[in-house]
């Protein structure tokens, strides 16, 4: 995990999390990522970068990445994927890094973003038996517990996983409302969007929005 003077990134290398390091915001973001990239190259690892969604009393939204920092991360990943041989270091952004950029190259695990899969194609089971559509999601997305009823009953409950299963484009709000990609994107990652906006169908962390509004940060030296 990287802590950027109030901003958090989770950086997975294979099955372990890198040691916490502290750097200054913005001007040091890409420098820190580059240092980690150089350390991981040739180590037979797969590098996945994920934005930490901040929940609970310990963190607040002010500590999340700014939209410019978010874009910097996407640009860094796209460059890594374009310039570093996959045999040397496979790099990808997690499902909370996107979406629909007209400028960046391939930055995600998928060539096209099909929308959040939580409760549709994925499910998460916590150690205490609680069930979520995705383990990254906050407490608001808990759908039940296998200690109280069978998993099959939770999964097939028509009221469960409503954020994705009962989605309609007219539910989108903010800049996601009316977006040409809205019907398939569904406001990107459910957890990051909710943590950032407090709304189920609004996600300010979006490359398409940042580019459309002319907020792309100045490109730093690679």
mmCIF file of C-alpha atoms in Angstrom:
data_model
loop_
_atom_site.group_PDB
_atom_site.id
_atom_site.type_symbol
_atom_site.label_atom_id
_atom_site.label_comp_id
_atom_site.label_asym_id
_atom_site.label_seq_id
_atom_site.Cartn_x
_atom_site.Cartn_y
_atom_site.Cartn_z
ATOM 1 C CA UNK A 1 0.000 0.000 0.000
ATOM 2 C CA UNK A 2 1.168 3.549 -0.733
ATOM 3 C CA UNK A 3 0.152 6.428 1.513
ATOM 4 C CA UNK A 4 0.385 9.754 -0.309
ATOM 5 C CA UNK A 5 0.053 12.274 2.515
ATOM 6 C CA UNK A 6 -3.626 11.518 2.849
ATOM 7 C CA UNK A 7 -4.217 9.388 -0.240
ATOM 8 C CA UNK A 8 -4.130 5.629 -0.451
ATOM 9 C CA UNK A 9 -3.377 3.090 -3.156
ATOM 10 C CA UNK A 10 -3.372 -0.643 -2.677
ATOM 11 C CA UNK A 11 -0.658 -2.259 -4.755
ATOM 12 C CA UNK A 12 -0.724 -6.027 -5.012
ATOM 13 C CA UNK A 13 2.289 -7.965 -6.172
ATOM 14 C CA UNK A 14 1.301 -11.596 -6.625
ATOM 15 C CA UNK A 15 -0.248 -12.632 -3.288
ATOM 16 C CA UNK A 16 1.301 -10.077 -0.958
ATOM 17 C CA UNK A 17 0.899 -6.366 -0.264
ATOM 18 C CA UNK A 18 3.952 -4.151 -0.417
ATOM 19 C CA UNK A 19 5.130 -2.421 2.753
ATOM 20 C CA UNK A 20 3.479 0.917 3.528
ATOM 21 C CA UNK A 21 5.531 3.891 2.391
ATOM 22 C CA UNK A 22 4.882 7.623 2.806
ATOM 23 C CA UNK A 23 5.508 10.192 0.080
ATOM 24 C CA UNK A 24 4.311 13.688 -0.771
ATOM 25 C CA UNK A 25 1.191 14.036 -2.897
ATOM 26 C CA UNK A 26 1.016 14.596 -6.654
ATOM 27 C CA UNK A 27 4.636 15.505 -7.423
ATOM 28 C CA UNK A 28 5.848 12.240 -5.882
ATOM 29 C CA UNK A 29 3.061 9.933 -7.003
ATOM 30 C CA UNK A 30 4.579 8.786 -10.286
ATOM 31 C CA UNK A 31 8.081 8.753 -8.797
ATOM 32 C CA UNK A 32 6.926 6.314 -6.118
ATOM 33 C CA UNK A 33 5.154 4.118 -8.648
ATOM 34 C CA UNK A 34 8.209 4.103 -10.914
ATOM 35 C CA UNK A 35 10.433 3.047 -8.022
ATOM 36 C CA UNK A 36 8.086 0.145 -7.252
ATOM 37 C CA UNK A 37 7.924 -0.776 -10.937
ATOM 38 C CA UNK A 38 11.716 -0.964 -11.157
ATOM 39 C CA UNK A 39 11.874 -3.041 -8.005
ATOM 40 C CA UNK A 40 9.328 -5.572 -9.281
ATOM 41 C CA UNK A 41 10.600 -6.008 -12.832
ATOM 42 C CA UNK A 42 11.953 -9.456 -13.515
ATOM 43 C CA UNK A 43 10.782 -10.862 -10.165
ATOM 44 C CA UNK A 44 8.220 -13.287 -11.624
ATOM 45 C CA UNK A 45 5.321 -11.276 -10.177
ATOM 46 C CA UNK A 46 2.014 -9.960 -11.457
ATOM 47 C CA UNK A 47 1.366 -6.348 -10.409
ATOM 48 C CA UNK A 48 -2.212 -5.199 -9.845
ATOM 49 C CA UNK A 49 -2.872 -1.628 -8.737
ATOM 50 C CA UNK A 50 -6.094 -0.789 -6.915
ATOM 51 C CA UNK A 51 -7.454 2.433 -5.441
ATOM 52 C CA UNK A 52 -8.270 2.084 -1.758
ATOM 53 C CA UNK A 53 -11.895 2.958 -1.002
ATOM 54 C CA UNK A 54 -11.947 4.569 2.406
ATOM 55 C CA UNK A 55 -14.700 3.600 4.832
ATOM 56 C CA UNK A 56 -15.452 3.820 8.522
ATOM 57 C CA UNK A 57 -14.356 6.205 11.229
ATOM 58 C CA UNK A 58 -10.637 5.899 10.602
ATOM 59 C CA UNK A 59 -10.716 7.491 7.153
ATOM 60 C CA UNK A 60 -12.676 10.213 5.389
ATOM 61 C CA UNK A 61 -13.171 11.155 1.756
ATOM 62 C CA UNK A 62 -10.626 13.971 1.977
ATOM 63 C CA UNK A 63 -7.938 11.287 2.179
ATOM 64 C CA UNK A 64 -8.824 9.703 -1.162
ATOM 65 C CA UNK A 65 -6.835 10.292 -4.337
ATOM 66 C CA UNK A 66 -7.649 13.482 -6.206
ATOM 67 C CA UNK A 67 -9.032 13.067 -9.723
ATOM 68 C CA UNK A 68 -5.682 14.258 -11.135
ATOM 69 C CA UNK A 69 -3.791 11.667 -9.076
ATOM 70 C CA UNK A 70 -6.287 9.048 -10.194
ATOM 71 C CA UNK A 71 -5.616 9.908 -13.831
ATOM 72 C CA UNK A 72 -1.869 9.816 -13.232
ATOM 73 C CA UNK A 73 -2.214 6.256 -11.975
ATOM 74 C CA UNK A 74 -4.140 5.214 -15.081
ATOM 75 C CA UNK A 75 -1.576 6.833 -17.350
ATOM 76 C CA UNK A 76 1.251 5.104 -15.499
ATOM 77 C CA UNK A 77 -0.415 1.687 -15.860
ATOM 78 C CA UNK A 78 -1.080 2.220 -19.570
ATOM 79 C CA UNK A 79 2.562 3.098 -20.146
ATOM 80 C CA UNK A 80 3.776 0.079 -18.229
ATOM 81 C CA UNK A 81 1.541 -2.215 -20.272
ATOM 82 C CA UNK A 82 2.697 -0.651 -23.544
ATOM 83 C CA UNK A 83 6.421 -0.559 -22.840
ATOM 84 C CA UNK A 84 7.263 -3.411 -20.457
ATOM 85 C CA UNK A 85 7.178 -6.959 -21.863
ATOM 86 C CA UNK A 86 4.523 -9.040 -20.137
ATOM 87 C CA UNK A 87 7.139 -11.710 -19.438
ATOM 88 C CA UNK A 88 9.082 -9.155 -17.415
ATOM 89 C CA UNK A 89 6.204 -7.610 -15.441
ATOM 90 C CA UNK A 90 2.472 -7.985 -16.136
ATOM 91 C CA UNK A 91 0.728 -4.803 -14.910
ATOM 92 C CA UNK A 92 -2.999 -4.032 -14.713
ATOM 93 C CA UNK A 93 -5.378 -1.735 -12.939
ATOM 94 C CA UNK A 94 -8.110 -3.283 -10.844
ATOM 95 C CA UNK A 95 -11.790 -2.807 -11.656
ATOM 96 C CA UNK A 96 -11.883 0.518 -9.812
ATOM 97 C CA UNK A 97 -9.459 2.128 -12.279
ATOM 98 C CA UNK A 98 -11.172 3.357 -15.478
ATOM 99 C CA UNK A 99 -13.272 4.090 -17.544
ATOM 100 C CA UNK A 100 -13.722 4.606 -21.303
ATOM 101 C CA UNK A 101 -10.673 6.797 -21.871
ATOM 102 C CA UNK A 102 -10.164 8.257 -25.348
ATOM 103 C CA UNK A 103 -6.499 9.040 -24.629
ATOM 104 C CA UNK A 104 -5.014 6.304 -22.508
ATOM 105 C CA UNK A 105 -4.041 2.914 -23.838
ATOM 106 C CA UNK A 106 -4.952 -0.372 -22.210
ATOM 107 C CA UNK A 107 -4.889 0.049 -18.434
ATOM 108 C CA UNK A 108 -7.259 -2.588 -17.092
ATOM 109 C CA UNK A 109 -7.544 -6.339 -16.906
ATOM 110 C CA UNK A 110 -10.333 -6.226 -19.501
ATOM 111 C CA UNK A 111 -10.170 -4.655 -22.950
ATOM 112 C CA UNK A 112 -13.670 -3.218 -22.485
ATOM 113 C CA UNK A 113 -15.357 -2.321 -19.215
ATOM 114 C CA UNK A 114 -18.612 -4.321 -18.933
ATOM 115 C CA UNK A 115 -19.756 -2.789 -15.644
ATOM 116 C CA UNK A 116 -19.323 -3.850 -12.023
ATOM 117 C CA UNK A 117 -19.661 -7.630 -11.707
ATOM 118 C CA UNK A 118 -20.473 -7.706 -7.973
ATOM 119 C CA UNK A 119 -23.474 -9.929 -7.374
ATOM 120 C CA UNK A 120 -23.649 -10.862 -11.050
ATOM 121 C CA UNK A 121 -20.459 -12.759 -11.825
ATOM 122 C CA UNK A 122 -18.622 -12.454 -8.513
ATOM 123 C CA UNK A 123 -19.388 -12.882 -4.826
ATOM 124 C CA UNK A 124 -17.373 -12.395 -1.650
ATOM 125 C CA UNK A 125 -17.593 -14.396 1.562
ATOM 126 C CA UNK A 126 -16.184 -12.796 4.717
ATOM 127 C CA UNK A 127 -14.541 -14.853 7.477
ATOM 128 C CA UNK A 128 -17.538 -14.273 9.747
ATOM 129 C CA UNK A 129 -19.966 -15.648 7.167
ATOM 130 C CA UNK A 130 -21.302 -12.392 5.733
ATOM 131 C CA UNK A 131 -21.824 -12.194 1.984
ATOM 132 C CA UNK A 132 -21.112 -9.302 -0.387
ATOM 133 C CA UNK A 133 -21.021 -9.070 -4.140
ATOM 134 C CA UNK A 134 -17.339 -8.123 -3.887
ATOM 135 C CA UNK A 135 -14.968 -8.210 -0.924
ATOM 136 C CA UNK A 136 -13.855 -4.641 -1.634
ATOM 137 C CA UNK A 137 -17.342 -3.342 -0.883
ATOM 138 C CA UNK A 138 -18.252 -1.626 2.366
ATOM 139 C CA UNK A 139 -20.693 -2.742 5.050
ATOM 140 C CA UNK A 140 -23.596 -1.163 3.201
ATOM 141 C CA UNK A 141 -23.335 -3.911 0.583
ATOM 142 C CA UNK A 142 -23.668 -6.914 2.922
ATOM 143 C CA UNK A 143 -26.515 -9.104 1.640
ATOM 144 C CA UNK A 144 -26.779 -11.594 4.513
ATOM 145 C CA UNK A 145 -24.830 -14.271 6.344
ATOM 146 C CA UNK A 146 -24.417 -17.989 5.739
ATOM 147 C CA UNK A 147 -24.646 -18.356 9.532
ATOM 148 C CA UNK A 148 -28.272 -17.276 9.237
ATOM 149 C CA UNK A 149 -29.404 -18.793 5.925
ATOM 150 C CA UNK A 150 -27.898 -20.931 3.141
ATOM 151 C CA UNK A 151 -25.697 -19.278 0.558
ATOM 152 C CA UNK A 152 -27.965 -20.439 -2.274
ATOM 153 C CA UNK A 153 -30.878 -18.645 -0.641
ATOM 154 C CA UNK A 154 -28.876 -15.415 -0.357
ATOM 155 C CA UNK A 155 -27.599 -15.637 -3.938
ATOM 156 C CA UNK A 156 -31.033 -16.335 -5.438
ATOM 157 C CA UNK A 157 -32.868 -13.734 -3.336
ATOM 158 C CA UNK A 158 -34.532 -11.398 -5.874
ATOM 159 C CA UNK A 159 -33.922 -8.445 -3.565
ATOM 160 C CA UNK A 160 -30.210 -9.121 -3.080
ATOM 161 C CA UNK A 161 -27.347 -7.398 -4.941
ATOM 162 C CA UNK A 162 -29.836 -4.792 -6.111
ATOM 163 C CA UNK A 163 -27.246 -2.186 -7.075
ATOM 164 C CA UNK A 164 -26.211 -4.200 -10.110
ATOM 165 C CA UNK A 165 -29.012 -6.680 -10.651
ATOM 166 C CA UNK A 166 -31.770 -4.064 -10.664
ATOM 167 C CA UNK A 167 -29.843 -1.316 -12.431
ATOM 168 C CA UNK A 168 -31.581 1.052 -14.811
ATOM 169 C CA UNK A 169 -29.837 3.880 -16.722
ATOM 170 C CA UNK A 170 -32.276 6.429 -15.298
ATOM 171 C CA UNK A 171 -30.867 5.708 -11.815
ATOM 172 C CA UNK A 172 -27.522 7.283 -12.751
ATOM 173 C CA UNK A 173 -26.808 10.633 -11.109
ATOM 174 C CA UNK A 174 -24.196 13.384 -11.309
ATOM 175 C CA UNK A 175 -21.891 13.296 -14.301
ATOM 176 C CA UNK A 176 -22.802 9.639 -14.829
ATOM 177 C CA UNK A 177 -26.374 10.650 -15.581
ATOM 178 C CA UNK A 178 -26.831 10.957 -19.319
ATOM 179 C CA UNK A 179 -23.343 9.634 -20.097
ATOM 180 C CA UNK A 180 -23.165 7.746 -23.392
ATOM 181 C CA UNK A 181 -21.438 4.861 -21.603
ATOM 182 C CA UNK A 182 -23.889 4.802 -18.697
ATOM 183 C CA UNK A 183 -26.049 1.826 -19.737
ATOM 184 C CA UNK A 184 -23.059 -0.544 -19.772
ATOM 185 C CA UNK A 185 -20.611 1.166 -17.411
ATOM 186 C CA UNK A 186 -23.190 1.526 -14.612
ATOM 187 C CA UNK A 187 -21.032 4.163 -12.817
ATOM 188 C CA UNK A 188 -17.959 1.963 -12.697
ATOM 189 C CA UNK A 189 -16.847 0.292 -9.485
ATOM 190 C CA UNK A 190 -19.766 0.226 -7.063
ATOM 191 C CA UNK A 191 -17.569 0.505 -3.991
ATOM 192 C CA UNK A 192 -15.297 3.343 -5.119
ATOM 193 C CA UNK A 193 -18.203 5.343 -6.489
ATOM 194 C CA UNK A 194 -20.166 4.987 -3.255
ATOM 195 C CA UNK A 195 -17.145 5.842 -1.097
ATOM 196 C CA UNK A 196 -16.428 8.966 -3.151
ATOM 197 C CA UNK A 197 -19.933 10.303 -3.784
ATOM 198 C CA UNK A 198 -22.159 8.660 -1.177
ATOM 199 C CA UNK A 199 -24.437 7.595 -4.035
ATOM 200 C CA UNK A 200 -24.976 4.184 -5.607
ATOM 201 C CA UNK A 201 -24.924 5.361 -9.203
ATOM 202 C CA UNK A 202 -22.437 8.222 -9.294
ATOM 203 C CA UNK A 203 -18.684 7.874 -9.618
ATOM 204 C CA UNK A 204 -16.362 10.886 -9.979
ATOM 205 C CA UNK A 205 -13.374 8.580 -10.540
ATOM 206 C CA UNK A 206 -13.721 8.257 -14.298
ATOM 207 C CA UNK A 207 -11.158 8.893 -17.039
ATOM 208 C CA UNK A 208 -13.900 9.698 -19.557
ATOM 209 C CA UNK A 209 -15.287 12.466 -17.314
ATOM 210 C CA UNK A 210 -11.839 13.881 -16.500
ATOM 211 C CA UNK A 211 -10.957 14.067 -20.196
ATOM 212 C CA UNK A 212 -14.327 15.491 -21.186
ATOM 213 C CA UNK A 213 -14.069 18.262 -18.570
ATOM 214 C CA UNK A 214 -10.500 19.172 -19.530
ATOM 215 C CA UNK A 215 -9.019 18.160 -16.168
ATOM 216 C CA UNK A 216 -6.262 15.858 -17.426
ATOM 217 C CA UNK A 217 -3.083 16.558 -15.394
ATOM 218 C CA UNK A 218 0.128 17.682 -17.069
ATOM 219 C CA UNK A 219 2.109 14.723 -18.317
ATOM 220 C CA UNK A 220 5.269 14.017 -16.370
ATOM 221 C CA UNK A 221 8.539 12.685 -17.755
ATOM 222 C CA UNK A 222 8.423 8.908 -18.155
#
